[in-house]
Amino acid sequence: MYATIGMNITVWKNHSYWIDGRKFHEKKDFHPGEDFYKLEHSYRYIQDRLVYHQKIFYSQCLRTLKSENRTWTTVIDTDEYLAFNYYDPLERGVTWCVNNATCDEEYLDTIRGGTHFRTKLNQSATAAEYIAKNVGQKVPSGVNPRLSSVDDKFDNPDEPCIVLSRYLFVSKESDKEVIQLGVDEGFNATNFNTLRFRHRSSLAAAQVGKCIVDASRSPSNLIKGPHRLYGKECTGGNAHVHNAAMSFRVHHYVGSWESFRLRGEKLFKERNNLHSAVVDNTTPQYSSPENLTWLSQFVKLVGKEKALDLTQRIHLHEVWELEKNFLKLKFKE
């Protein structure tokens, strides 16, 4: 079904992508016996193995995509989504303008005047189109790249990896009539986390970042971690980003209790313990009235029936499978 819209899905089984590391818990054939769990730090080895597992998987995945001549790839989790970094009037001072009102005002002038690239995001229907439009663009001589009308980060040969800010969306319900606005008939907005949950952390309170990387130019070495894949080949000096200078950001959703409960109530409450959540209403400000949601754009791209098959219908099937697994666990107790 996904192949009909040009999507290629590769499934790896039985750790076929594994590369043995030097440490014993980094070996593919790691089968600890009872004596292992008596060790004082056994839990730490298990956690380290999970981290190593993730690094190997991401590294091998990017190598595979590179061999397939793929380009821009988001390295994010299944509860995270790439989003346009629309300007939010509630944003605080620009992070690189520390105690400098003149610097802040200079940035705001480009926003108010509509010359900054963040004010032009509504001119692109998809992230891929936006990137393609900016590849090859150069910031005019003498212009600060952070204040430019073009985003040249997608054409920097030395930095194929771009670190993006990440923001948490909590499980606070929004009004059903509001989230249904702009959604095509036959679709229920409550089936989509990105439409259903609209309360997020302030843009001044980002989580550790995540990356988008040009796989065709990515290094072949093992990644350093999921938040900043490589060293000097990634933008910035760490995984905390000057969000105001970015075209994209990552949205991280806690989701509903029903979808989260297998991970436990404690973690669910911790994730939702956000006292300063704001409503993310940036998208409608930059979208045309007839095209308010990403879902409407997707329907136009692939057709209504196929869009239903690829989103809502498969989601309802997954919810049912999740419910069955939960019931099995409960009966075992």
Short mmCIF file of C-alpha atoms in Angstrom, two decimals:
data_model
loop_
_atom_site.label_atom_id
_atom_site.label_comp_id
_atom_site.label_asym_id
_atom_site.label_seq_id
_atom_site.Cartn_x
_atom_site.Cartn_y
_atom_site.Cartn_z
CA MET A 1 0.00 0.00 0.00
CA TYR A 2 2.77 2.45 0.91
CA ALA A 3 4.62 1.51 -2.28
CA THR A 4 1.79 3.03 -4.31
CA ILE A 5 2.92 6.51 -3.21
CA GLY A 6 6.60 5.80 -3.80
CA MET A 7 7.52 4.81 -0.26
CA ASN A 8 10.10 2.07 0.18
CA ILE A 9 10.06 0.20 3.50
CA THR A 10 12.98 -2.03 4.43
CA VAL A 11 12.55 -4.43 7.35
CA TRP A 12 15.60 -5.73 9.19
CA LYS A 13 15.22 -8.88 11.28
CA ASN A 14 17.30 -10.75 13.86
CA HIS A 15 19.83 -7.94 14.27
CA SER A 16 21.08 -8.53 10.72
CA TYR A 17 22.50 -4.99 10.76
CA TRP A 18 24.53 -5.56 13.96
CA ILE A 19 28.25 -4.75 14.16
CA ASP A 20 30.08 -6.11 17.18
CA GLY A 21 31.76 -3.59 19.42
CA ARG A 22 34.74 -4.17 21.69
CA LYS A 23 32.83 -4.54 24.96
CA PHE A 24 31.08 -7.78 25.87
CA HIS A 25 27.62 -6.20 25.99
CA GLU A 26 28.18 -4.79 22.48
CA LYS A 27 28.37 -8.26 20.95
CA LYS A 28 25.50 -9.57 18.87
CA ASP A 29 25.58 -12.89 20.75
CA PHE A 30 25.12 -11.38 24.20
CA HIS A 31 23.18 -13.89 26.28
CA PRO A 32 23.78 -13.13 29.94
CA GLY A 33 23.14 -15.88 32.45
CA GLU A 34 21.94 -15.63 36.02
CA ASP A 35 25.41 -14.75 37.31
CA PHE A 36 25.41 -11.62 35.15
CA TYR A 37 22.40 -10.15 36.91
CA LYS A 38 24.13 -10.60 40.26
CA LEU A 39 26.76 -8.07 39.21
CA GLU A 40 26.45 -4.72 40.94
CA HIS A 41 26.29 -2.77 37.67
CA SER A 42 24.38 -5.24 35.47
CA TYR A 43 21.55 -2.74 34.93
CA ARG A 44 24.10 -0.26 33.56
CA TYR A 45 25.39 -2.80 31.03
CA ILE A 46 21.82 -3.45 29.85
CA GLN A 47 21.23 0.29 29.41
CA ASP A 48 24.56 0.70 27.62
CA ARG A 49 23.59 -2.13 25.27
CA LEU A 50 20.35 -0.37 24.40
CA VAL A 51 22.28 2.82 23.63
CA TYR A 52 24.80 0.90 21.51
CA HIS A 53 21.93 -0.89 19.74
CA GLN A 54 20.43 2.46 18.79
CA LYS A 55 23.75 3.81 17.51
CA ILE A 56 24.34 0.72 15.36
CA PHE A 57 20.83 0.80 13.92
CA TYR A 58 20.92 4.50 13.05
CA SER A 59 24.43 4.22 11.57
CA GLN A 60 23.58 1.24 9.42
CA CYS A 61 20.29 2.81 8.36
CA LEU A 62 22.03 5.99 7.19
CA ARG A 63 24.65 3.91 5.36
CA THR A 64 21.87 2.03 3.58
CA LEU A 65 20.12 5.26 2.61
CA LYS A 66 23.43 6.63 1.35
CA SER A 67 23.90 3.57 -0.88
CA GLU A 68 20.38 4.20 -2.24
CA ASN A 69 21.33 7.82 -3.06
CA ARG A 70 18.78 9.19 -0.60
CA THR A 71 19.24 12.74 0.61
CA TRP A 72 17.50 14.59 3.46
CA THR A 73 16.41 12.23 6.22
CA THR A 74 14.90 12.99 9.63
CA VAL A 75 16.37 10.95 12.48
CA ILE A 76 13.47 11.08 14.93
CA ASP A 77 11.30 8.69 16.96
CA THR A 78 7.84 7.43 16.01
CA ASP A 79 6.21 9.87 18.45
CA GLU A 80 8.02 12.81 16.86
CA TYR A 81 7.25 14.81 13.74
CA LEU A 82 9.07 17.32 11.59
CA ALA A 83 7.26 20.67 11.56
CA PHE A 84 7.79 24.05 9.96
CA ASN A 85 9.25 26.48 12.47
CA TYR A 86 6.58 29.14 12.12
CA TYR A 87 7.20 32.28 14.12
CA ASP A 88 5.29 32.47 17.40
CA PRO A 89 4.48 35.98 18.71
CA LEU A 90 4.95 34.56 22.22
CA GLU A 91 8.62 33.84 21.55
CA ARG A 92 11.00 35.49 23.97
CA GLY A 93 14.24 37.19 23.15
CA VAL A 94 16.45 35.65 20.49
CA THR A 95 18.87 33.25 22.14
CA TRP A 96 21.99 34.62 20.46
CA CYS A 97 21.06 38.18 21.53
CA VAL A 98 21.97 37.86 25.19
CA ASN A 99 20.97 41.07 27.01
CA ASN A 100 21.11 42.95 23.71
CA ALA A 101 17.86 44.76 22.89
CA THR A 102 19.26 46.15 19.63
CA CYS A 103 20.08 42.63 18.43
CA ASP A 104 16.57 41.43 19.35
CA GLU A 105 14.95 44.34 17.52
CA GLU A 106 17.06 43.75 14.42
CA TYR A 107 15.72 40.18 14.23
CA LEU A 108 12.11 41.25 14.89
CA ASP A 109 12.36 43.81 12.07
CA THR A 110 12.99 40.97 9.59
CA ILE A 111 9.96 39.10 10.95
CA ARG A 112 7.64 42.12 10.91
CA GLY A 113 8.88 43.16 7.48
CA GLY A 114 8.36 39.65 6.05
CA THR A 115 11.93 39.34 4.81
CA HIS A 116 13.10 36.54 7.13
CA PHE A 117 12.95 32.98 5.75
CA ARG A 118 10.69 31.92 8.64
CA THR A 119 7.97 34.21 7.27
CA LYS A 120 8.14 32.47 3.88
CA LEU A 121 7.45 28.92 5.09
CA ASN A 122 3.79 29.11 4.05
CA GLN A 123 4.91 29.27 0.42
CA SER A 124 5.88 25.58 0.48
CA ALA A 125 3.44 22.69 0.61
CA THR A 126 5.96 20.15 1.91
CA ALA A 127 9.28 20.03 3.72
CA ALA A 128 10.88 18.36 0.68
CA GLU A 129 9.78 21.19 -1.61
CA TYR A 130 11.08 23.80 0.83
CA ILE A 131 14.48 22.13 1.05
CA ALA A 132 14.70 21.73 -2.73
CA LYS A 133 13.88 25.42 -3.13
CA ASN A 134 16.68 26.45 -0.77
CA VAL A 135 19.41 24.10 -2.00
CA GLY A 136 21.76 26.23 -4.05
CA GLN A 137 20.62 29.46 -2.42
CA LYS A 138 23.35 31.69 -1.04
CA VAL A 139 23.05 34.35 1.62
CA PRO A 140 23.93 37.72 0.04
CA SER A 141 27.35 39.06 0.90
CA GLY A 142 27.36 41.12 4.08
CA VAL A 143 24.04 39.74 5.34
CA ASN A 144 23.85 37.86 8.64
CA PRO A 145 22.64 34.31 7.78
CA ARG A 146 20.37 34.40 10.84
CA LEU A 147 18.60 37.46 9.39
CA SER A 148 18.53 36.35 5.76
CA SER A 149 15.59 35.77 3.42
CA VAL A 150 17.04 32.39 2.41
CA ASP A 151 18.11 29.41 4.49
CA ASP A 152 21.47 28.21 3.20
CA LYS A 153 21.96 25.41 5.75
CA PHE A 154 20.83 22.78 3.23
CA ASP A 155 23.74 23.45 0.92
CA ASN A 156 26.69 23.52 3.29
CA PRO A 157 29.16 20.81 2.14
CA ASP A 158 30.86 20.73 5.55
CA GLU A 159 27.67 20.25 7.59
CA PRO A 160 25.33 17.62 6.11
CA CYS A 161 23.71 17.26 9.54
CA ILE A 162 21.40 19.97 10.92
CA VAL A 163 20.37 19.90 14.58
CA LEU A 164 16.80 21.10 15.20
CA SER A 165 15.07 22.21 18.37
CA ARG A 166 12.49 19.81 19.84
CA TYR A 167 9.31 20.69 21.73
CA LEU A 168 7.07 18.54 23.89
CA PHE A 169 3.31 18.38 23.27
CA VAL A 170 1.39 17.21 26.35
CA SER A 171 -1.78 15.11 26.55
CA LYS A 172 -4.11 18.03 27.19
CA GLU A 173 -7.19 17.74 25.00
CA SER A 174 -8.22 20.55 22.69
CA ASP A 175 -11.78 21.45 21.77
CA LYS A 176 -13.07 18.89 19.26
CA GLU A 177 -14.76 21.51 17.10
CA VAL A 178 -11.54 23.49 16.89
CA ILE A 179 -9.30 20.56 15.91
CA GLN A 180 -11.84 19.41 13.30
CA LEU A 181 -11.61 22.73 11.44
CA GLY A 182 -10.00 22.33 8.02
CA VAL A 183 -10.15 18.52 8.22
CA ASP A 184 -11.75 16.75 5.25
CA GLU A 185 -15.08 14.97 5.68
CA GLY A 186 -14.64 11.33 6.73
CA PHE A 187 -11.58 12.02 8.88
CA ASN A 188 -11.80 12.23 12.67
CA ALA A 189 -9.21 14.69 13.98
CA THR A 190 -9.03 12.88 17.33
CA ASN A 191 -7.27 9.99 15.53
CA PHE A 192 -4.28 12.24 14.80
CA ASN A 193 -1.96 13.36 17.62
CA THR A 194 -0.73 16.31 15.57
CA LEU A 195 -4.29 17.65 15.32
CA ARG A 196 -5.69 16.47 18.65
CA PHE A 197 -2.99 17.73 21.03
CA ARG A 198 -2.00 21.39 20.65
CA HIS A 199 -0.49 22.33 24.01
CA ARG A 200 3.30 22.43 23.92
CA SER A 201 6.27 23.79 25.77
CA SER A 202 7.26 27.37 25.04
CA LEU A 203 9.68 27.88 22.16
CA ALA A 204 12.05 29.16 24.83
CA ALA A 205 11.97 25.76 26.58
CA ALA A 206 13.25 23.23 24.06
CA GLN A 207 14.15 19.64 24.75
CA VAL A 208 17.52 18.31 23.58
CA GLY A 209 17.48 18.54 19.79
CA LYS A 210 17.08 15.98 17.00
CA CYS A 211 18.61 15.91 13.51
CA ILE A 212 17.86 16.06 9.84
CA VAL A 213 20.77 14.79 7.75
CA ASP A 214 21.66 14.54 4.07
CA ALA A 215 22.31 10.79 3.92
CA SER A 216 24.14 11.12 0.60
CA ARG A 217 26.82 13.21 2.35
CA SER A 218 26.73 11.62 5.80
CA PRO A 219 29.98 10.29 7.31
CA SER A 220 30.44 6.52 7.38
CA ASN A 221 31.54 6.40 11.00
CA LEU A 222 29.33 5.34 13.92
CA ILE A 223 27.02 8.10 15.10
CA LYS A 224 27.75 9.73 18.46
CA GLY A 225 24.13 9.73 19.63
CA PRO A 226 20.54 10.42 18.50
CA HIS A 227 20.53 14.11 19.48
CA ARG A 228 23.62 15.18 17.57
CA LEU A 229 24.61 12.45 15.17
CA TYR A 230 28.12 13.54 14.36
CA GLY A 231 30.71 16.02 15.61
CA LYS A 232 31.84 18.90 13.43
CA GLU A 233 29.67 17.62 10.57
CA CYS A 234 26.57 18.85 12.47
CA THR A 235 25.48 22.46 12.87
CA GLY A 236 26.16 24.23 16.15
CA GLY A 237 28.42 23.19 18.98
CA ASN A 238 25.95 20.95 20.82
CA ALA A 239 22.37 19.62 20.72
CA HIS A 240 20.85 22.88 22.00
CA VAL A 241 19.84 25.08 19.12
CA HIS A 242 19.19 28.73 18.28
CA ASN A 243 15.64 27.93 17.19
CA ALA A 244 14.95 31.37 15.77
CA ALA A 245 17.53 30.67 13.05
CA MET A 246 15.91 27.42 11.87
CA SER A 247 13.30 26.59 9.21
CA PHE A 248 12.14 23.41 10.97
CA ARG A 249 11.57 22.15 14.47
CA VAL A 250 10.65 18.74 15.89
CA HIS A 251 7.36 18.15 17.73
CA HIS A 252 7.44 15.41 20.37
CA TYR A 253 4.02 14.05 21.42
CA VAL A 254 3.19 12.26 24.65
CA GLY A 255 -0.07 11.14 23.03
CA SER A 256 -3.10 9.62 24.68
CA TRP A 257 -3.03 7.49 27.81
CA GLU A 258 -4.38 4.54 25.77
CA SER A 259 -1.41 4.63 23.40
CA PHE A 260 1.13 5.33 26.17
CA ARG A 261 -0.02 3.06 29.01
CA LEU A 262 2.24 0.10 28.19
CA ARG A 263 5.14 2.37 29.19
CA GLY A 264 3.63 3.02 32.60
CA GLU A 265 1.65 5.66 34.49
CA LYS A 266 4.72 7.14 36.19
CA LEU A 267 6.45 8.10 32.94
CA PHE A 268 3.13 9.33 31.50
CA LYS A 269 2.71 11.74 34.42
CA GLU A 270 6.34 12.86 34.23
CA ARG A 271 6.01 13.69 30.54
CA ASN A 272 2.82 15.64 31.17
CA ASN A 273 4.23 17.58 34.11
CA LEU A 274 4.53 20.78 32.08
CA HIS A 275 3.27 23.84 33.96
CA SER A 276 3.91 26.43 31.28
CA ALA A 277 2.27 24.80 28.24
CA VAL A 278 1.09 27.15 25.49
CA VAL A 279 -1.32 26.50 22.65
CA ASP A 280 0.49 25.97 19.37
CA ASN A 281 -1.61 28.04 17.00
CA THR A 282 1.19 29.11 14.68
CA THR A 283 0.22 26.99 11.67
CA PRO A 284 -3.17 28.63 10.87
CA GLN A 285 -1.49 32.05 10.83
CA TYR A 286 0.68 30.98 7.90
CA SER A 287 -1.72 28.73 5.98
CA SER A 288 -4.32 29.65 3.40
CA PRO A 289 -7.99 29.28 4.54
CA GLU A 290 -8.70 26.38 2.17
CA ASN A 291 -5.60 24.43 3.22
CA LEU A 292 -5.43 24.61 7.01
CA THR A 293 -4.02 21.18 7.85
CA TRP A 294 -1.24 18.90 6.66
CA LEU A 295 -3.94 16.23 6.31
CA SER A 296 -5.79 18.31 3.70
CA GLN A 297 -2.57 18.63 1.74
CA PHE A 298 -2.01 14.88 1.95
CA VAL A 299 -5.54 14.20 0.68
CA LYS A 300 -4.87 16.45 -2.32
CA LEU A 301 -1.60 14.66 -2.97
CA VAL A 302 -2.76 11.01 -2.90
CA GLY A 303 -6.58 11.12 -2.98
CA LYS A 304 -9.09 10.72 -0.18
CA GLU A 305 -9.46 6.89 -0.14
CA LYS A 306 -5.73 6.28 -0.21
CA ALA A 307 -5.21 8.92 2.48
CA LEU A 308 -7.79 7.17 4.66
CA ASP A 309 -6.06 3.81 4.11
CA LEU A 310 -2.62 5.20 4.93
CA THR A 311 -3.63 7.13 8.03
CA GLN A 312 -6.92 6.73 9.88
CA ARG A 313 -7.80 3.16 8.92
CA ILE A 314 -4.37 1.76 9.66
CA HIS A 315 -4.30 3.76 12.92
CA LEU A 316 -7.54 2.18 14.08
CA HIS A 317 -6.11 -1.25 13.28
CA GLU A 318 -2.99 -0.43 15.33
CA VAL A 319 -5.14 0.76 18.24
CA TRP A 320 -6.98 -2.56 18.23
CA GLU A 321 -3.68 -4.50 18.18
CA LEU A 322 -2.39 -2.37 21.05
CA GLU A 323 -5.54 -3.07 23.03
CA LYS A 324 -5.15 -6.82 22.50
CA ASN A 325 -1.55 -6.71 23.71
CA PHE A 326 -2.56 -4.72 26.77
CA LEU A 327 -5.32 -7.19 27.63
CA LYS A 328 -2.91 -10.11 27.28
CA LEU A 329 -0.55 -8.49 29.77
CA LYS A 330 -3.38 -7.77 32.19
CA PHE A 331 -4.62 -11.37 32.09
CA LYS A 332 -1.08 -12.64 32.76
CA GLU A 333 -1.02 -10.61 35.94
#
